[in-house]
XYZ file of C-alpha atoms in Angstrom:
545
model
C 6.141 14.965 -6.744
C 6.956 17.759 -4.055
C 9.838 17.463 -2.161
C 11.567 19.584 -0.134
C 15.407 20.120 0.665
C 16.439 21.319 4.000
C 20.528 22.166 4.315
C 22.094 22.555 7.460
C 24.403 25.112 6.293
C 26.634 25.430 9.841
C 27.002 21.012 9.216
C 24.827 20.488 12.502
C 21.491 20.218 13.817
C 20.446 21.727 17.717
C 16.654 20.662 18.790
C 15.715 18.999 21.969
C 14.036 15.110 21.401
C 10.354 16.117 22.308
C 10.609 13.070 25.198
C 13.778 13.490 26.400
C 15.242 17.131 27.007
C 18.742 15.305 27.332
C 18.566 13.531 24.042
C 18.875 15.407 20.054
C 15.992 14.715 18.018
C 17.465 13.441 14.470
C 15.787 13.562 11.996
C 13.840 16.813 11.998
C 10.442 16.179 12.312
C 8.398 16.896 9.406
C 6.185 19.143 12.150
C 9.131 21.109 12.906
C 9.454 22.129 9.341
C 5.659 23.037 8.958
C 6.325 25.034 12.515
C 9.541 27.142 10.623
C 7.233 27.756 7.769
C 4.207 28.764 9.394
C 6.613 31.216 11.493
C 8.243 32.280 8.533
C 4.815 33.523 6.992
C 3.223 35.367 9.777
C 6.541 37.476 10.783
C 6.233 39.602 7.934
C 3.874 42.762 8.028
C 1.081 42.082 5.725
C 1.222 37.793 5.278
C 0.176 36.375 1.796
C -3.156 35.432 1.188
C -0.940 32.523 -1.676
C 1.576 31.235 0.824
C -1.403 31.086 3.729
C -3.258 28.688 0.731
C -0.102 26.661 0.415
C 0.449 26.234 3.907
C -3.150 24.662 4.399
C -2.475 22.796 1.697
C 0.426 21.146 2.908
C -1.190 20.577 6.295
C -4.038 18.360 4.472
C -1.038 16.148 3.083
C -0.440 12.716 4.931
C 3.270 12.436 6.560
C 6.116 12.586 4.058
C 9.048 10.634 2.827
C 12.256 11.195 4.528
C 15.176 11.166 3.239
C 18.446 11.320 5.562
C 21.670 10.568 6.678
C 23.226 8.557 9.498
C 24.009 11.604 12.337
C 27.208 11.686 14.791
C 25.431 12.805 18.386
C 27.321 15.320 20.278
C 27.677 14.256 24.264
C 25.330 16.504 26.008
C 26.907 19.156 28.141
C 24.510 21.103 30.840
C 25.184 24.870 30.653
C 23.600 27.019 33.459
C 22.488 30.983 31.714
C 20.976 33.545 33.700
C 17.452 33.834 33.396
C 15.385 36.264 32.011
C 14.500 39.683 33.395
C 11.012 38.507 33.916
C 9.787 41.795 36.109
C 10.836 43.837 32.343
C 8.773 41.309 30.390
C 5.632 42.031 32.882
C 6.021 45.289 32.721
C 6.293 45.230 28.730
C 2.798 42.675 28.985
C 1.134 45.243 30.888
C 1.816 48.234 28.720
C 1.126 46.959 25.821
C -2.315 45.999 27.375
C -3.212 49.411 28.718
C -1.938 50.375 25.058
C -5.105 47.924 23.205
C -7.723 48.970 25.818
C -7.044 52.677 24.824
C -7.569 52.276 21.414
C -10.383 50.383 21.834
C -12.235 53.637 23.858
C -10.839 55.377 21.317
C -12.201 53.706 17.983
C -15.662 52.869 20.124
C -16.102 56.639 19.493
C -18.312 57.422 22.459
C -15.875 59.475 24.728
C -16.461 63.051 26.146
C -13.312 65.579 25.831
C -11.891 64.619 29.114
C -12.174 61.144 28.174
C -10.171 61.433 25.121
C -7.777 63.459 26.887
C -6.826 60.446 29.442
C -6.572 57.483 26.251
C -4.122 59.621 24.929
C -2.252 59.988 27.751
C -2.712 56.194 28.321
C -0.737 55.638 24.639
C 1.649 58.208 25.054
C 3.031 56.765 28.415
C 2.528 53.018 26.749
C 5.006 54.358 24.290
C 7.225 56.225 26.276
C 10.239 53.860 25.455
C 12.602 56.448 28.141
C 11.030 55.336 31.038
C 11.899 51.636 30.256
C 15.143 52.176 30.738
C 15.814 55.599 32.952
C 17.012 55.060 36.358
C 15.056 55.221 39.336
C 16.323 57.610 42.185
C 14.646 55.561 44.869
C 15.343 52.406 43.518
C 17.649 50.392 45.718
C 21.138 49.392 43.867
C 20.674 45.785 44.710
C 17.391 45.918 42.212
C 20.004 47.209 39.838
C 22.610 45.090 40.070
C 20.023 42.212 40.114
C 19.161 43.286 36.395
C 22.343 42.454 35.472
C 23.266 39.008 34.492
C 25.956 38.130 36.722
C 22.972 39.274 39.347
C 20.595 37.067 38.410
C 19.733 33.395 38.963
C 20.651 30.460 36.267
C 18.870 27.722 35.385
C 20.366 24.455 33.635
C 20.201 24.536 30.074
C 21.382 21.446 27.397
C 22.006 21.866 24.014
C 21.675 18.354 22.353
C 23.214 18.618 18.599
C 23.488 16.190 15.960
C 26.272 15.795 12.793
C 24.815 14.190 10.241
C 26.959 12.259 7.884
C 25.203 14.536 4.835
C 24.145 17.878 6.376
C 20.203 17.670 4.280
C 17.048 16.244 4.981
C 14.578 15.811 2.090
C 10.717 15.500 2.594
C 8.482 14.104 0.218
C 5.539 13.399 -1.162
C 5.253 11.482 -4.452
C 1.598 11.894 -5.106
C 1.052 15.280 -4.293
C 1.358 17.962 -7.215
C 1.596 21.780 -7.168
C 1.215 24.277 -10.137
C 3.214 26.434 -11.331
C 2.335 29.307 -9.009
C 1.711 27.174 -6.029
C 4.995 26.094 -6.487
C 6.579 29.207 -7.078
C 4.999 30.649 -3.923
C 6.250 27.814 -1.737
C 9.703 28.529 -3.023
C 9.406 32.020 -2.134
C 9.203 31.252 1.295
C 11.115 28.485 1.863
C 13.659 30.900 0.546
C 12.938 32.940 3.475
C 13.184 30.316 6.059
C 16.302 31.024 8.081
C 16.259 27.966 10.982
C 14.696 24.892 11.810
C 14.782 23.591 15.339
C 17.334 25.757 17.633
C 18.091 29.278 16.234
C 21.521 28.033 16.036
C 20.435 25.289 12.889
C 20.722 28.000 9.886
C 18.968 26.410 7.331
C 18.650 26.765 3.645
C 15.475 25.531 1.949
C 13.801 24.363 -1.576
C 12.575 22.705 -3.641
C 14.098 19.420 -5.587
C 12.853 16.860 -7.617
C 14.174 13.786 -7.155
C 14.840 11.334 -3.712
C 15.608 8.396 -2.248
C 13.569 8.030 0.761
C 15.425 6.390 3.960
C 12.072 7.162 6.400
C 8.671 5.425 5.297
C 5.449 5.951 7.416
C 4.816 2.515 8.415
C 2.165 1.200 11.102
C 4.435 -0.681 13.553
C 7.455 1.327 12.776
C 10.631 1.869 15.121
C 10.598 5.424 14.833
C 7.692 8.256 16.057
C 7.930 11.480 14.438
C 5.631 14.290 14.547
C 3.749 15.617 11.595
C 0.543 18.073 11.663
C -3.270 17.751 10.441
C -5.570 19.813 9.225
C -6.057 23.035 11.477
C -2.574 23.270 12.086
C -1.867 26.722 11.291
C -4.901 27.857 12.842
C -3.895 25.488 16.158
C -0.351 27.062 15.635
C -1.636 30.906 15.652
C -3.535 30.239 19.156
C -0.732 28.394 20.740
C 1.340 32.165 19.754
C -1.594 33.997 21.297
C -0.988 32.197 24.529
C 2.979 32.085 25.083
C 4.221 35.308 22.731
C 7.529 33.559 22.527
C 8.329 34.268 26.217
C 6.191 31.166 28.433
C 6.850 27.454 27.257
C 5.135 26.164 24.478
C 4.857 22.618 22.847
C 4.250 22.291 19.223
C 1.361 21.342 18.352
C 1.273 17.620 16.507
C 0.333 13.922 15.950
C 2.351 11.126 15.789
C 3.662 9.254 13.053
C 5.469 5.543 13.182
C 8.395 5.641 10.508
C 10.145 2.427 9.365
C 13.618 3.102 8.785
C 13.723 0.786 4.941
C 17.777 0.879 5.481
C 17.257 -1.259 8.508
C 14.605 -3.625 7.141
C 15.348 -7.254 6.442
C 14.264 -8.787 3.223
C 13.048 -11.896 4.200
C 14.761 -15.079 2.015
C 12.677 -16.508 -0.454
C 11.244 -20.080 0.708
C 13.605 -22.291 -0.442
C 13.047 -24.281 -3.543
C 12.802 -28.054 -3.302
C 13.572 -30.556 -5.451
C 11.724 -34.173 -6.239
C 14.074 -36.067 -3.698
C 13.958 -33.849 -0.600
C 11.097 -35.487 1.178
C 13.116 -37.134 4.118
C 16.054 -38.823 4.788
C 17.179 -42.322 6.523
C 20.246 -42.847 7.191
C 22.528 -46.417 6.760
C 25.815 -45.752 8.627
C 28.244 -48.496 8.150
C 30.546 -49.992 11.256
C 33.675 -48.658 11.813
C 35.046 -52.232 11.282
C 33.803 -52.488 7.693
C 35.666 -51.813 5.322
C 36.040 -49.017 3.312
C 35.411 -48.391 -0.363
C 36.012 -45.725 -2.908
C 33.240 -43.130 -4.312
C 33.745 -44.956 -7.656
C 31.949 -48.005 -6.127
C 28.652 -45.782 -5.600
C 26.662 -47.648 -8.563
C 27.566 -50.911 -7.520
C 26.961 -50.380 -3.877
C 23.618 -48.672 -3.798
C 22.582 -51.261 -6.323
C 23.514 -54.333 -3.530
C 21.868 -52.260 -0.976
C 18.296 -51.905 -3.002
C 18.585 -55.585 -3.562
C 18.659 -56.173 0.612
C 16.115 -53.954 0.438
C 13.683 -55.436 -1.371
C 14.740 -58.497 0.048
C 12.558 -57.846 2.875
C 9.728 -58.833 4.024
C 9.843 -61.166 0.527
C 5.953 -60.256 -0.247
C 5.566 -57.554 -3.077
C 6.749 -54.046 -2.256
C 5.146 -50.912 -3.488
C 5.778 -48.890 -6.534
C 7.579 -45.963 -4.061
C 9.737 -48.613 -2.846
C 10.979 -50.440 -5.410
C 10.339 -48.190 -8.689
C 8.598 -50.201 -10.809
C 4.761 -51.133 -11.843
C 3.474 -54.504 -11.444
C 4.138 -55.236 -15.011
C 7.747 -54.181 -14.007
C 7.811 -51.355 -16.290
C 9.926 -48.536 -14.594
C 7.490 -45.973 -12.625
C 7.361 -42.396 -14.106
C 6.812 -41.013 -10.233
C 9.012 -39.689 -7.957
C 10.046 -43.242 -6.153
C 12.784 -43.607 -3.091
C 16.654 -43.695 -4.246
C 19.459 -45.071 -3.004
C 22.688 -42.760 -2.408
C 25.838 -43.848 -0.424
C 27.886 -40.557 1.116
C 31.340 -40.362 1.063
C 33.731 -38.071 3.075
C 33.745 -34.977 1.147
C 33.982 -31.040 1.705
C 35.961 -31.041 4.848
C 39.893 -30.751 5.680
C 41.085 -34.357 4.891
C 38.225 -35.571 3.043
C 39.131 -38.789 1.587
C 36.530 -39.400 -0.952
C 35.773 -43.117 0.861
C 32.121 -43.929 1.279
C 30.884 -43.482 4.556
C 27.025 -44.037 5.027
C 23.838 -44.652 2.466
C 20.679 -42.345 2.742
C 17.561 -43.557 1.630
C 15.729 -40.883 0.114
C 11.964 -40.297 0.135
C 10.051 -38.003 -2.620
C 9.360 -34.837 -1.868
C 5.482 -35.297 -2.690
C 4.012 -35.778 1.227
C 1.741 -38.864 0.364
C 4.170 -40.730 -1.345
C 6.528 -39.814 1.491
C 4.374 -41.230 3.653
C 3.524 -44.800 1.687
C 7.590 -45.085 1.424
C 7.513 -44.747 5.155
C 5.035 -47.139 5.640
C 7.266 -49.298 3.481
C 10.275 -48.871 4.680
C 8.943 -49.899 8.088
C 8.128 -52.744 7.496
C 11.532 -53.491 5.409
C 13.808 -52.282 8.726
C 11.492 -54.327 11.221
C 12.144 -57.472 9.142
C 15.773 -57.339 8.382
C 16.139 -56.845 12.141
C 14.300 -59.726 13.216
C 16.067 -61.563 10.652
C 19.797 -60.249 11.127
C 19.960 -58.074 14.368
C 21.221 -54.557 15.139
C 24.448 -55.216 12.705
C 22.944 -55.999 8.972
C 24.479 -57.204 5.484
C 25.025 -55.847 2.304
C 26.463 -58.488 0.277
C 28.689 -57.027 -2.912
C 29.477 -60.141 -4.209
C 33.511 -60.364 -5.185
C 34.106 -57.030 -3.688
C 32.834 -58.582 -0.052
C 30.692 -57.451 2.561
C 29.429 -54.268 4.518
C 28.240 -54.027 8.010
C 26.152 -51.282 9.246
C 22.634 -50.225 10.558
C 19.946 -47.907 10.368
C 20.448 -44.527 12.368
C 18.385 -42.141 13.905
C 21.431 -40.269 15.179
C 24.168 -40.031 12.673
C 27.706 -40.121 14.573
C 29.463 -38.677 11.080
C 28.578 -35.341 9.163
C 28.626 -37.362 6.290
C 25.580 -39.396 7.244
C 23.743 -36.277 8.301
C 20.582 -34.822 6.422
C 21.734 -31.422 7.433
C 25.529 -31.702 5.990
C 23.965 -32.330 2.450
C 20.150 -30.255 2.256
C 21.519 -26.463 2.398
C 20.136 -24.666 1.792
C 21.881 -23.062 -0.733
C 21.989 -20.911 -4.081
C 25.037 -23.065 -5.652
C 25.574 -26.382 -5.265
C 28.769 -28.579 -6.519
C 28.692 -32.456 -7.731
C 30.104 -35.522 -6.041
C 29.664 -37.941 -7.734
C 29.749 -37.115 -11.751
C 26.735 -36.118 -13.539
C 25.260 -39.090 -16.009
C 24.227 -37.070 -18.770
C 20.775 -37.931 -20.211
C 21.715 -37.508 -24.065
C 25.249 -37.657 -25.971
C 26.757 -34.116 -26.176
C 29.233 -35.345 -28.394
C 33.320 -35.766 -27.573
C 33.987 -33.898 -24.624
C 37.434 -32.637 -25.039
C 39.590 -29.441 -23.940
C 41.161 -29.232 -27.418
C 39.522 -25.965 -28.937
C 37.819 -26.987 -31.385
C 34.583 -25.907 -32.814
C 33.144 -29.351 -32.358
C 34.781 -29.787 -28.509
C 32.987 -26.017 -27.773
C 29.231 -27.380 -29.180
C 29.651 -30.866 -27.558
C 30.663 -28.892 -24.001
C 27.538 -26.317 -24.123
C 25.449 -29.549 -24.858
C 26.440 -30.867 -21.594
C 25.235 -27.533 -19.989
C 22.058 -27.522 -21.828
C 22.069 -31.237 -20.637
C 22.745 -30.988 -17.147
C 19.947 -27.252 -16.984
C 17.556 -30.139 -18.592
C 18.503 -32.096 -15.705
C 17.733 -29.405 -12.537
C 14.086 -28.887 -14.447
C 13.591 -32.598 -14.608
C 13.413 -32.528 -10.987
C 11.224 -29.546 -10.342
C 13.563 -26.872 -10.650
C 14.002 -23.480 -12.244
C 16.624 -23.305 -14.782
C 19.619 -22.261 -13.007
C 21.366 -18.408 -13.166
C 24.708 -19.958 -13.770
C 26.480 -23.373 -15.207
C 30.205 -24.141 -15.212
C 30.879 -28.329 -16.288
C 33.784 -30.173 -16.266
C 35.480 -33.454 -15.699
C 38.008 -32.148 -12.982
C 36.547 -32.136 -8.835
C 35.371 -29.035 -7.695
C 35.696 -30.062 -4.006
C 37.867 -31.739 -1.280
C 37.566 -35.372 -1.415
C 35.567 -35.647 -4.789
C 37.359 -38.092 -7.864
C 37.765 -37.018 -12.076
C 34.511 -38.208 -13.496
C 36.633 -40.333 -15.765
C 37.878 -42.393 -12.835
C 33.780 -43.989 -12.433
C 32.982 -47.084 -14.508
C 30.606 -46.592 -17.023
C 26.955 -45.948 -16.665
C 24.997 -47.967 -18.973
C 21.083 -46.696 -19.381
C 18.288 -48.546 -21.694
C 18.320 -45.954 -25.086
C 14.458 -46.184 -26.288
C 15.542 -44.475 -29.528
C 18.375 -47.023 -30.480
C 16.873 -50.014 -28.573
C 19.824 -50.532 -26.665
C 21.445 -49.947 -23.607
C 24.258 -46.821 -23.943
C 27.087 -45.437 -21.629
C 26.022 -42.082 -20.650
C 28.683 -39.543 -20.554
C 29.790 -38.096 -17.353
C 30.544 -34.666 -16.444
C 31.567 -32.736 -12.726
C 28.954 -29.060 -12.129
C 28.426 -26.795 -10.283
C 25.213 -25.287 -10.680
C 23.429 -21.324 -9.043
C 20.219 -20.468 -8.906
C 18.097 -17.557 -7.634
C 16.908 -18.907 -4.957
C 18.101 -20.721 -2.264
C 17.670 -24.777 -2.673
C 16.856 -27.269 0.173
C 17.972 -30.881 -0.810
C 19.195 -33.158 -0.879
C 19.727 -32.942 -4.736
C 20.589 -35.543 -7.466
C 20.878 -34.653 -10.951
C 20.811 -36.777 -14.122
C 20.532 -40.269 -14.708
C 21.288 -42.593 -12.306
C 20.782 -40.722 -9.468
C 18.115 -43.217 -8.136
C 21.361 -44.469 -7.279
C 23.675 -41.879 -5.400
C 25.405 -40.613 -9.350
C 24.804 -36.694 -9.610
C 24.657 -35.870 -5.787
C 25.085 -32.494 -5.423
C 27.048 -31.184 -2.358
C 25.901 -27.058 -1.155
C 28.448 -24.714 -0.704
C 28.274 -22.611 2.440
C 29.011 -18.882 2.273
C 32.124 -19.232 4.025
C 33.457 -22.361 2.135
C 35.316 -22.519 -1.083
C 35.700 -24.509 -4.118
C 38.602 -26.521 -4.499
């Protein structure tokens, strides 16, 4: 790597913005460096054949890394100086050019005695620093006093400045490698460089090792800074030839877009979708039904499949009703059933508000539980109207309807998808195999059966397409407004292929983080064909309960 280290040793930087003389250029740009080094080489007597060789060398490189602070910008105040004597500076221009011509005659070597005579004459006046300065007899003492500077005119002059927050700028390039003597050279004279930009930025220069670039050349970029090419220090040495430090100049230069990699934004990762998150129907019920706990989720969404499928009467399909034709359960992703309740907010009272039916996330079964769903909704309102049924037997009857336009948050697809990176249960999780006796007793046994039901419910976010989540924490207590203990839900009994039997699966409350960000909705465990393990997100401004 070479990198190099400019410090503003007075804490500011003065240079002009190369579009706008009202505006401070910050950060220096990379030409303006190249400029201070090229200047520093050629002002000594007898320039270094090395530091010439590292020059070109850096003027071959493509732009650098930059590495700098935020900068304070001083308002811009407009000063008015007198001007330059410019009749002295002619008069210096033209000596010094009747100086060259006589020592050309003289080295051409073809000049008679009186010829001689009159080149040396030529030099000697050339040099005759007296008459510079003597005063004129006949000269008028206005043209005096108009050498002065209260005598002559001013022109408007602005000095934008800049304090950066760290008073260095670092330029780098991480491919490009010097020996040892290159390098040693190029420290010699950034050792001599005294200023960069406006004489009054005294600099301090070398060479480091090690940065953290801020600046990146970057096609489309929001910043253009100059940099050189090759033939820069050659394009450099004419531009001298033609202003001598006295006329304007303009450095010589190309532009460069920069991207400023503090500013950019990382784009989120898509978020990661689960088996369920294929679309969403809402079921809202009427506000003159009655209202039931979240502990009557199983046996609700279980009387709502059953008016389901209850419609048209012919044979549904396996997306619909989640079995084969020899009414063997389906191993695909199938449509679930999963009543809402009032959770998460101020208030929440835990009741069930709504039932979403849930399509898989795979688009052409999405589509054939569409198709079947329909067909189900245009039936049941021929047969029933606008207000429909859902008969729960001793527990009594809801009213509601399909929605296209849900009135609560609850019944919105939006209140429960995210997405988010952690996500909280609602209803409890139904574990898929026996931890063991889940108890807060601290015991050896208690500690194995409650990292079970973590291993459990991780088991449970791959089942449904998942990565294994960053971070676990189960429990039996709600982690949320509105949410019930897991121990207050009847049990869940599931068919056990090992022991032949049906078993009550053990429930636990999670909260689960990932990676990524998740777009649900999202149901975890068994059961949750049937609204157990619905998983609420948790916005960056809400908190747990």
């Amino acid at each position: 790597m070479l990198a190099i280290e400019v410090e503003f040793l007075t804490g500011r930087y003065v240079a002009t913005a190369h579009d706008d003389r009202n505006e401070s250029e910050w950060p220096p740009h990379p030409a303006r460096l190249f400029s201070a080094l090229v200047a520093t080489w050629a002002e000594t007597d007898e320039p270094a054949a090395s530091e010439r060789s590292i020059l070109e060398r850096l003027e071959s490189l493509a732009a650098p890394l930059i590495t700098a602070s935020d900068a304070a910008r001083r308002a811009v105040v407009t000063h008015f100086v007198p001007v330059n004597d410019a009749a002295v500076v002619r008069t210096y221009d033209k000596r010094v050019a009747d100086m060259e011509v006589a020592f050309a005659k003289l080295a051409a070597g073809d000049l008679k005695p009186t010829g001689i005579h009159k080149a040396q004459n030529a030099i000697a006046r050339a040099r005759d620093v007296e008459t510079y300065v003597a005063p004129d007899p006949k000269a008028p003492v206005a043209n005096a006093l108009a050498l002065l500077p209260s005598g002559r005119g001013k022109q408007a002059r602005t000095y934008p400045s800049v304090t950066p927050t760290e008073p260095r700028v670092i330029y780098s390039w991480p491919t490009a490698e010097l020996e040892a003597e290159e390098r040693s050279s190029l420290d010699e004279l950034l050792g001599r460089v005294v200023r960069v930009g406006h004489s009054s930025s005294f600099v301090a220069c070398r060479l480091v090792d090690e940065t953290e670039p801020t600046l990146v050349p970057e096609r489309g970029g929001g910043h253009l800074l100059r940099w050189v090419g090759e033939g820069q220090l050659e394009a450099l040495k004419r531009a001298y030839d033609g202003h001598k430090e006295v006329r304007p100049r303009t450095l010589p230069s190309r532009g460069v877009r920069y991207q400023d990699v503090r500013r950019l934004v990382v784009p989120e990762p898509e978020p990661l979708v689960p088996d369920m998150a294929g679309g969403w129907l809402a079921f809202e019920f009427a506000p003159t039904s009655r209202r039931l706990s979240a502990t009557t989720t199983l046996s609700v969404a279980r009387a709502f499949r059953a008016a389901v499928l209850s419609y048209p009467g012919s044979a549904h399909p396996e997306v619909l009703c989640g079995h084969m034709i020899d009414n063997s359960p389906t191993k695909r992703p199938h449509v679930s059933f999963v009543p809402l309740p009032f959770v998460g907010q101020r208030h929440a009272s835990g009741t069930l508000m709504a039932i979403a039916v849930l399509l898989p996330s795979d688009p052409a079964l999405a589509v054939e539980a569409r198709r079947a769903l329909g067909r189900v909704i245009k039936a049941w309102n021929d047969a029933e109207g606008p207000t429909k049924q859902i008969r729960l037997g001793s527990k009594g009857i809801l009213l509601g309807d399909f929605t296209n336009d849900p009135d609560l948050k609850t019944s919105s697809e939006r209140w429960w998808a995210g997405p988010s990176k952690t996500w909280v249960s609602v209803t409890p999780i139904a574990l898929s195999s026996n931890p063991g006796k889940l108890q807060r007793n601290g015991t050896e046994r208690s500690a194995k059966a409650w990292e079970a039901a973590e291993q459990s419910v991780i088991a449970a976010c791959r089942h449904v397409g998942l990565p294994e989540p960053a971070n676990v924490s189960v429990g039996r207590s709600p982690l949320l407004a509105g949410v019930l203990p897991a121990d207050k839900y009847p049990a869940y009994f599931q068919f056990d292929r090992r022991q032949g039997r049906d078993l009550a699966r053990a429930f636990v409350h999670a909260s689960v983080t990932f990676e990524q960000p998740v777009r649900g909705p999202l149901l975890l465990g068994s059961g949750r064909y049937f609204g157990l393990g619905l998983m609420y997100p948790i916005r960056d401004t809400q908190a747990l309960s």
